[in-house]
Amino acid sequence: GKHKRHGMNVQVLTDPFGRLLWTSPALPGSTHDLTATRQHGSTAARQHGIIEALADAGLKCWADKAYQGAGGPVRVPFRGSRLKRWKRRHNTTHAKIHCLGERAIATLKGWRLPRKLRCSTNRITNVAKAVLVLHHASA
């Protein structure tokens, strides 16, 4: 189903309870998550600047290992298989907090259209915005 089709990378922000607050404009699926959050500029597909916005607002965020090296307000788990006890505890606590964001992503993917959609990122951005609005309207 996905072979030779457009993939997408959509960044998501949630509140501390795991409710979907914001979805970014879609980028090609080959875009690394850390690259997607750091891009900023004048075009819609490159204005994410999530890390800078969180730092300016004094907010922290919990992300997965793909955001290693993001710095600032982004909290990521420790990498490796032979971690000290305190690092394992940190990763456990991190996973408990991070799972709320994953719940929001599951909410977004729960709508059938984003799962089946394989078109240009411009159309996917509009669909993601519509799903976010419909999600809030149905809640």
CSV table of C-alpha atoms in Angstrom, one decimal:
chain,number,residue,atom,x,y,z
A,1,GLY,CA,0.0,0.0,0.0
A,2,LYS,CA,2.8,2.4,0.7
A,3,HIS,CA,5.2,1.5,-2.1
A,4,LYS,CA,6.0,4.4,-4.4
A,5,ARG,CA,3.5,6.6,-2.6
A,6,HIS,CA,4.0,9.9,-0.7
A,7,GLY,CA,4.7,9.5,3.0
A,8,MET,CA,4.3,12.3,5.5
A,9,ASN,CA,6.0,13.7,8.6
A,10,VAL,CA,3.6,15.6,10.7
A,11,GLN,CA,4.8,17.0,14.1
A,12,VAL,CA,2.2,17.0,16.9
A,13,LEU,CA,1.9,19.0,20.2
A,14,THR,CA,-0.3,17.9,23.0
A,15,ASP,CA,-1.3,19.2,26.4
A,16,PRO,CA,-0.2,17.4,29.6
A,17,PHE,CA,-3.3,15.2,29.4
A,18,GLY,CA,-2.5,13.9,25.9
A,19,ARG,CA,-5.1,16.0,24.0
A,20,LEU,CA,-4.1,17.0,20.5
A,21,LEU,CA,-3.4,20.7,20.4
A,22,TRP,CA,-1.5,21.4,17.1
A,23,THR,CA,-0.3,19.6,14.0
A,24,SER,CA,2.4,20.9,11.8
A,25,PRO,CA,2.3,21.3,8.1
A,26,ALA,CA,3.2,18.0,6.5
A,27,LEU,CA,6.7,17.4,5.2
A,28,PRO,CA,7.9,14.6,3.0
A,29,GLY,CA,8.1,11.3,4.9
A,30,SER,CA,11.9,11.1,4.4
A,31,THR,CA,12.3,14.3,6.6
A,32,HIS,CA,13.9,13.4,9.9
A,33,ASP,CA,11.9,14.5,13.0
A,34,LEU,CA,14.7,16.7,14.4
A,35,THR,CA,15.0,18.4,11.0
A,36,ALA,CA,11.3,19.0,10.9
A,37,THR,CA,11.2,20.7,14.3
A,38,ARG,CA,14.2,23.0,13.6
A,39,GLN,CA,13.2,24.3,10.2
A,40,HIS,CA,12.0,27.8,10.1
A,41,GLY,CA,11.5,30.4,7.5
A,42,SER,CA,8.8,32.2,5.5
A,43,THR,CA,7.1,29.3,3.8
A,44,ALA,CA,4.3,27.3,5.5
A,45,ALA,CA,6.2,24.0,5.3
A,46,ARG,CA,9.2,25.4,7.0
A,47,GLN,CA,7.9,27.5,9.9
A,48,HIS,CA,7.8,24.8,12.5
A,49,GLY,CA,10.5,26.2,14.8
A,50,ILE,CA,9.0,24.2,17.6
A,51,ILE,CA,12.1,24.0,19.7
A,52,GLU,CA,12.6,27.7,19.6
A,53,ALA,CA,9.0,28.4,20.4
A,54,LEU,CA,9.0,26.1,23.4
A,55,ALA,CA,12.2,27.7,24.7
A,56,ASP,CA,10.8,31.2,24.3
A,57,ALA,CA,7.6,30.1,26.2
A,58,GLY,CA,9.6,28.4,28.9
A,59,LEU,CA,7.9,25.0,28.3
A,60,LYS,CA,9.4,21.5,28.3
A,61,CYS,CA,8.5,18.7,26.0
A,62,TRP,CA,9.1,15.0,26.1
A,63,ALA,CA,10.1,13.4,22.8
A,64,ASP,CA,11.4,10.1,21.6
A,65,LYS,CA,15.0,9.2,20.7
A,66,ALA,CA,14.8,10.8,17.3
A,67,TYR,CA,15.1,14.2,19.0
A,68,GLN,CA,18.5,13.3,20.5
A,69,GLY,CA,20.6,16.5,20.5
A,70,ALA,CA,17.7,18.9,20.2
A,71,GLY,CA,18.7,20.5,23.5
A,72,GLY,CA,16.8,23.3,25.2
A,73,PRO,CA,13.3,22.3,26.4
A,74,VAL,CA,13.3,18.8,24.7
A,75,ARG,CA,13.6,15.9,27.1
A,76,VAL,CA,14.7,12.6,25.5
A,77,PRO,CA,15.4,9.1,27.0
A,78,PHE,CA,19.0,7.9,27.4
A,79,ARG,CA,20.3,5.5,24.7
A,80,GLY,CA,22.0,2.2,25.2
A,81,SER,CA,21.3,-1.2,26.6
A,82,ARG,CA,23.5,-1.3,29.6
A,83,LEU,CA,22.3,1.8,31.5
A,84,LYS,CA,22.9,2.6,35.1
A,85,ARG,CA,19.9,2.2,37.4
A,86,TRP,CA,19.2,6.0,37.6
A,87,LYS,CA,19.2,6.2,33.8
A,88,ARG,CA,16.7,3.3,33.6
A,89,ARG,CA,14.5,5.0,36.1
A,90,HIS,CA,14.7,8.2,34.1
A,91,ASN,CA,13.7,6.3,30.9
A,92,THR,CA,10.8,4.7,32.7
A,93,THR,CA,9.5,8.1,33.9
A,94,HIS,CA,10.1,9.6,30.5
A,95,ALA,CA,8.1,6.8,28.9
A,96,LYS,CA,5.1,7.4,31.2
A,97,ILE,CA,5.0,11.0,30.2
A,98,HIS,CA,5.8,10.5,26.5
A,99,CYS,CA,3.1,8.0,26.1
A,100,LEU,CA,0.5,10.8,26.4
A,101,GLY,CA,1.9,12.3,23.3
A,102,GLU,CA,1.8,9.0,21.6
A,103,ARG,CA,-1.9,8.8,22.5
A,104,ALA,CA,-2.5,12.0,20.6
A,105,ILE,CA,-0.7,10.6,17.6
A,106,ALA,CA,-2.9,7.5,17.8
A,107,THR,CA,-6.0,9.8,17.9
A,108,LEU,CA,-4.8,11.5,14.7
A,109,LYS,CA,-4.1,8.1,13.1
A,110,GLY,CA,-7.5,6.9,14.3
A,111,TRP,CA,-9.2,8.9,11.6
A,112,ARG,CA,-9.2,6.7,8.6
A,113,LEU,CA,-8.3,9.3,6.0
A,114,PRO,CA,-4.8,10.0,7.3
A,115,ARG,CA,-4.0,6.3,7.4
A,116,LYS,CA,-5.0,5.8,3.8
A,117,LEU,CA,-3.9,9.1,2.3
A,118,ARG,CA,-0.9,9.0,0.0
A,119,CYS,CA,-0.9,12.3,-1.9
A,120,SER,CA,1.2,15.5,-1.9
A,121,THR,CA,2.2,17.1,1.4
A,122,ASN,CA,0.1,20.2,0.5
A,123,ARG,CA,-3.0,18.2,0.5
A,124,ILE,CA,-2.0,16.2,3.6
A,125,THR,CA,-1.5,19.5,5.5
A,126,ASN,CA,-5.1,20.5,4.7
A,127,VAL,CA,-6.3,17.1,5.8
A,128,ALA,CA,-4.3,17.2,9.0
A,129,LYS,CA,-5.8,20.7,9.8
A,130,ALA,CA,-9.3,19.4,9.0
A,131,VAL,CA,-8.8,16.3,11.2
A,132,LEU,CA,-7.6,18.5,14.1
A,133,VAL,CA,-10.7,20.8,13.8
A,134,LEU,CA,-13.1,17.8,13.5
A,135,HIS,CA,-11.4,16.1,16.5
A,136,HIS,CA,-12.0,19.2,18.6
A,137,ALA,CA,-15.6,19.6,17.3
A,138,SER,CA,-16.4,16.0,18.2
A,139,ALA,CA,-14.9,16.1,21.7
